[in-house]
Amino acid sequence: MEIDSFLDKMLGAVDSLFVQINEKLDLGIPIDQLDFGHVQSALSAKTKRIDLLSDLDKARQYGNWYRQLIELRNSSMRESLSKLVIVGPDSMKAYFKKNSKDPDNSPPMELEVIPYFEQCLSSMERLIEMIRNSDPRFSE
């Protein structure tokens, strides 16, 4: 349950960023339609700032960290995430593992859970900060 909450908060940070972009750049997108595609399209049409979300677009591509978070959240919502726990003499480590019932549609994860989430959180913070710092209207 904590993983579900963490994933929702991480992905919700980007949703909040979309709200801020919509308001500050006066894009006029209805709140229930705020997603990457609508924001990118409005940025292109109204501001010519299509580069604003280019780093997020890269992170959204298959195999990249943001896409993996989305896939993990979607897997987590359907079923509990499969975890493999390895206990060593001095520590216990948890790893995500592929769903044996559907390995082709499992997130590509054979990573230790905590360091992976720490890395994603750091990437998310840098991404949002970079986007906000790219336009002076976000600091108004």
PDB file of C-alpha atoms in Angstrom:
ATOM      1  CA  MET A   1       0.000   0.000   0.000  1.00  0.00           C
ATOM      2  CA  GLU A   2       2.888   2.368   0.752  1.00  0.00           C
ATOM      3  CA  ILE A   3       4.317   1.729  -2.717  1.00  0.00           C
ATOM      4  CA  ASP A   4       0.952   2.599  -4.287  1.00  0.00           C
ATOM      5  CA  SER A   5       0.880   5.853  -2.346  1.00  0.00           C
ATOM      6  CA  PHE A   6       4.478   6.691  -3.244  1.00  0.00           C
ATOM      7  CA  LEU A   7       3.865   6.061  -6.943  1.00  0.00           C
ATOM      8  CA  ASP A   8       0.680   8.155  -6.886  1.00  0.00           C
ATOM      9  CA  LYS A   9       2.506  11.047  -5.250  1.00  0.00           C
ATOM     10  CA  MET A  10       5.434  10.854  -7.669  1.00  0.00           C
ATOM     11  CA  LEU A  11       3.205  10.816 -10.739  1.00  0.00           C
ATOM     12  CA  GLY A  12       0.903  13.377  -9.151  1.00  0.00           C
ATOM     13  CA  ALA A  13       3.839  15.801  -9.025  1.00  0.00           C
ATOM     14  CA  VAL A  14       3.842  15.851 -12.836  1.00  0.00           C
ATOM     15  CA  ASP A  15       0.071  16.339 -12.866  1.00  0.00           C
ATOM     16  CA  SER A  16       0.556  19.335 -10.558  1.00  0.00           C
ATOM     17  CA  LEU A  17       3.230  20.636 -12.913  1.00  0.00           C
ATOM     18  CA  PHE A  18       0.734  20.407 -15.789  1.00  0.00           C
ATOM     19  CA  VAL A  19      -1.732  22.491 -13.754  1.00  0.00           C
ATOM     20  CA  GLN A  20       0.946  25.101 -13.109  1.00  0.00           C
ATOM     21  CA  ILE A  21       2.001  25.200 -16.782  1.00  0.00           C
ATOM     22  CA  ASN A  22      -1.634  25.511 -17.852  1.00  0.00           C
ATOM     23  CA  GLU A  23      -2.249  28.422 -15.475  1.00  0.00           C
ATOM     24  CA  LYS A  24       1.024  30.317 -15.847  1.00  0.00           C
ATOM     25  CA  LEU A  25       1.162  30.052 -19.627  1.00  0.00           C
ATOM     26  CA  ASP A  26      -2.594  30.600 -19.999  1.00  0.00           C
ATOM     27  CA  LEU A  27      -3.117  27.484 -22.112  1.00  0.00           C
ATOM     28  CA  GLY A  28      -6.827  27.192 -21.351  1.00  0.00           C
ATOM     29  CA  ILE A  29      -6.939  23.408 -21.050  1.00  0.00           C
ATOM     30  CA  PRO A  30      -9.854  22.129 -18.935  1.00  0.00           C
ATOM     31  CA  ILE A  31      -8.548  20.574 -15.706  1.00  0.00           C
ATOM     32  CA  ASP A  32      -9.980  17.140 -16.547  1.00  0.00           C
ATOM     33  CA  GLN A  33      -7.999  17.085 -19.818  1.00  0.00           C
ATOM     34  CA  LEU A  34      -4.585  17.945 -18.409  1.00  0.00           C
ATOM     35  CA  ASP A  35      -2.195  15.293 -19.629  1.00  0.00           C
ATOM     36  CA  PHE A  36       1.067  15.264 -21.539  1.00  0.00           C
ATOM     37  CA  GLY A  37      -0.536  15.239 -24.985  1.00  0.00           C
ATOM     38  CA  HIS A  38      -2.930  18.112 -24.341  1.00  0.00           C
ATOM     39  CA  VAL A  39      -0.289  20.263 -22.628  1.00  0.00           C
ATOM     40  CA  GLN A  40       2.301  19.602 -25.347  1.00  0.00           C
ATOM     41  CA  SER A  41      -0.241  20.398 -28.078  1.00  0.00           C
ATOM     42  CA  ALA A  42      -1.316  23.640 -26.392  1.00  0.00           C
ATOM     43  CA  LEU A  43       2.305  24.651 -25.804  1.00  0.00           C
ATOM     44  CA  SER A  44       2.994  24.181 -29.493  1.00  0.00           C
ATOM     45  CA  ALA A  45      -0.106  26.052 -30.640  1.00  0.00           C
ATOM     46  CA  LYS A  46      -0.130  28.948 -28.180  1.00  0.00           C
ATOM     47  CA  THR A  47       3.421  29.560 -27.003  1.00  0.00           C
ATOM     48  CA  LYS A  48       5.828  27.877 -29.411  1.00  0.00           C
ATOM     49  CA  ARG A  49       7.490  26.433 -26.263  1.00  0.00           C
ATOM     50  CA  ILE A  50       7.402  22.824 -27.433  1.00  0.00           C
ATOM     51  CA  ASP A  51      10.829  22.283 -25.876  1.00  0.00           C
ATOM     52  CA  LEU A  52       9.460  22.882 -22.363  1.00  0.00           C
ATOM     53  CA  LEU A  53       8.471  19.245 -21.919  1.00  0.00           C
ATOM     54  CA  SER A  54      11.183  17.621 -24.041  1.00  0.00           C
ATOM     55  CA  ASP A  55      12.990  16.087 -21.038  1.00  0.00           C
ATOM     56  CA  LEU A  56       9.718  14.727 -19.686  1.00  0.00           C
ATOM     57  CA  ASP A  57       8.958  13.331 -23.136  1.00  0.00           C
ATOM     58  CA  LYS A  58      12.308  11.505 -23.118  1.00  0.00           C
ATOM     59  CA  ALA A  59      11.641  10.149 -19.617  1.00  0.00           C
ATOM     60  CA  ARG A  60       8.227   8.883 -20.829  1.00  0.00           C
ATOM     61  CA  GLN A  61       9.736   6.690 -23.562  1.00  0.00           C
ATOM     62  CA  TYR A  62       9.764   2.913 -23.110  1.00  0.00           C
ATOM     63  CA  GLY A  63      12.479   1.742 -20.751  1.00  0.00           C
ATOM     64  CA  ASN A  64      13.079   5.151 -19.168  1.00  0.00           C
ATOM     65  CA  TRP A  65      12.476   5.946 -15.520  1.00  0.00           C
ATOM     66  CA  TYR A  66       9.185   7.884 -15.772  1.00  0.00           C
ATOM     67  CA  ARG A  67       7.623   5.266 -18.045  1.00  0.00           C
ATOM     68  CA  GLN A  68       8.690   2.553 -15.606  1.00  0.00           C
ATOM     69  CA  LEU A  69       6.992   4.442 -12.758  1.00  0.00           C
ATOM     70  CA  ILE A  70       3.781   4.585 -14.789  1.00  0.00           C
ATOM     71  CA  GLU A  71       4.024   0.861 -15.553  1.00  0.00           C
ATOM     72  CA  LEU A  72       4.706   0.064 -11.905  1.00  0.00           C
ATOM     73  CA  ARG A  73       1.727   2.148 -10.794  1.00  0.00           C
ATOM     74  CA  ASN A  74      -0.514   0.453 -13.360  1.00  0.00           C
ATOM     75  CA  SER A  75       0.725  -2.992 -12.285  1.00  0.00           C
ATOM     76  CA  SER A  76       0.308  -2.052  -8.666  1.00  0.00           C
ATOM     77  CA  MET A  77      -3.272  -0.910  -9.192  1.00  0.00           C
ATOM     78  CA  ARG A  78      -4.235  -4.205 -10.884  1.00  0.00           C
ATOM     79  CA  GLU A  79      -2.437  -6.505  -8.478  1.00  0.00           C
ATOM     80  CA  SER A  80       0.115  -6.220  -5.795  1.00  0.00           C
ATOM     81  CA  LEU A  81       3.598  -5.823  -7.129  1.00  0.00           C
ATOM     82  CA  SER A  82       5.661  -8.960  -7.086  1.00  0.00           C
ATOM     83  CA  LYS A  83       8.693  -8.529  -4.900  1.00  0.00           C
ATOM     84  CA  LEU A  84      11.600 -10.815  -4.349  1.00  0.00           C
ATOM     85  CA  VAL A  85      13.177 -10.499  -0.930  1.00  0.00           C
ATOM     86  CA  ILE A  86      16.776 -11.562  -0.443  1.00  0.00           C
ATOM     87  CA  VAL A  87      18.053 -11.893   3.077  1.00  0.00           C
ATOM     88  CA  GLY A  88      21.789 -11.690   3.593  1.00  0.00           C
ATOM     89  CA  PRO A  89      23.882 -12.037   6.726  1.00  0.00           C
ATOM     90  CA  ASP A  90      23.809  -8.292   7.396  1.00  0.00           C
ATOM     91  CA  SER A  91      20.826  -7.006   5.472  1.00  0.00           C
ATOM     92  CA  MET A  92      17.569  -7.653   3.749  1.00  0.00           C
ATOM     93  CA  LYS A  93      16.978  -6.332   0.245  1.00  0.00           C
ATOM     94  CA  ALA A  94      13.765  -6.216  -1.766  1.00  0.00           C
ATOM     95  CA  TYR A  95      13.759  -6.416  -5.544  1.00  0.00           C
ATOM     96  CA  PHE A  96      10.958  -6.084  -8.067  1.00  0.00           C
ATOM     97  CA  LYS A  97      10.610  -9.115 -10.248  1.00  0.00           C
ATOM     98  CA  LYS A  98       8.704  -9.910 -13.389  1.00  0.00           C
ATOM     99  CA  ASN A  99       5.206 -11.303 -13.104  1.00  0.00           C
ATOM    100  CA  SER A 100       5.622 -14.990 -13.927  1.00  0.00           C
ATOM    101  CA  LYS A 101       2.050 -15.142 -15.280  1.00  0.00           C
ATOM    102  CA  ASP A 102       2.697 -12.325 -17.756  1.00  0.00           C
ATOM    103  CA  PRO A 103       6.471 -11.674 -18.047  1.00  0.00           C
ATOM    104  CA  ASP A 104       6.205  -9.863 -21.394  1.00  0.00           C
ATOM    105  CA  ASN A 105       3.887  -7.200 -19.964  1.00  0.00           C
ATOM    106  CA  SER A 106       5.672  -6.849 -16.638  1.00  0.00           C
ATOM    107  CA  PRO A 107       7.646  -3.707 -15.972  1.00  0.00           C
ATOM    108  CA  PRO A 108      11.296  -4.362 -16.875  1.00  0.00           C
ATOM    109  CA  MET A 109      12.396  -4.472 -13.276  1.00  0.00           C
ATOM    110  CA  GLU A 110      15.092  -6.550 -11.689  1.00  0.00           C
ATOM    111  CA  LEU A 111      16.134  -3.663  -9.476  1.00  0.00           C
ATOM    112  CA  GLU A 112      16.432  -3.164  -5.757  1.00  0.00           C
ATOM    113  CA  VAL A 113      13.293  -1.289  -4.665  1.00  0.00           C
ATOM    114  CA  ILE A 114      14.578   1.435  -2.291  1.00  0.00           C
ATOM    115  CA  PRO A 115      17.590   2.658  -4.330  1.00  0.00           C
ATOM    116  CA  TYR A 116      15.469   2.605  -7.487  1.00  0.00           C
ATOM    117  CA  PHE A 117      12.772   4.779  -5.913  1.00  0.00           C
ATOM    118  CA  GLU A 118      15.415   7.125  -4.480  1.00  0.00           C
ATOM    119  CA  GLN A 119      16.907   7.514  -7.968  1.00  0.00           C
ATOM    120  CA  CYS A 120      13.466   8.161  -9.502  1.00  0.00           C
ATOM    121  CA  LEU A 121      12.614  10.729  -6.826  1.00  0.00           C
ATOM    122  CA  SER A 122      15.868  12.558  -7.489  1.00  0.00           C
ATOM    123  CA  SER A 123      15.223  12.475 -11.256  1.00  0.00           C
ATOM    124  CA  MET A 124      11.683  13.782 -10.711  1.00  0.00           C
ATOM    125  CA  GLU A 125      12.914  16.654  -8.522  1.00  0.00           C
ATOM    126  CA  ARG A 126      15.540  17.653 -11.109  1.00  0.00           C
ATOM    127  CA  LEU A 127      13.054  17.436 -13.976  1.00  0.00           C
ATOM    128  CA  ILE A 128      10.421  19.592 -12.275  1.00  0.00           C
ATOM    129  CA  GLU A 129      12.991  22.127 -11.096  1.00  0.00           C
ATOM    130  CA  MET A 130      14.486  22.368 -14.591  1.00  0.00           C
ATOM    131  CA  ILE A 131      11.060  22.919 -16.182  1.00  0.00           C
ATOM    132  CA  ARG A 132      10.073  25.533 -13.595  1.00  0.00           C
ATOM    133  CA  ASN A 133      13.387  27.359 -13.968  1.00  0.00           C
ATOM    134  CA  SER A 134      13.097  27.440 -17.758  1.00  0.00           C
ATOM    135  CA  ASP A 135      10.459  30.194 -17.782  1.00  0.00           C
ATOM    136  CA  PRO A 136      10.315  33.233 -15.479  1.00  0.00           C
ATOM    137  CA  ARG A 137       6.498  33.049 -15.328  1.00  0.00           C
ATOM    138  CA  PHE A 138       6.765  30.005 -13.082  1.00  0.00           C
ATOM    139  CA  SER A 139       8.418  32.029 -10.318  1.00  0.00           C
ATOM    140  CA  GLU A 140       5.739  34.755 -10.316  1.00  0.00           C
TER     141      GLU A 140
END
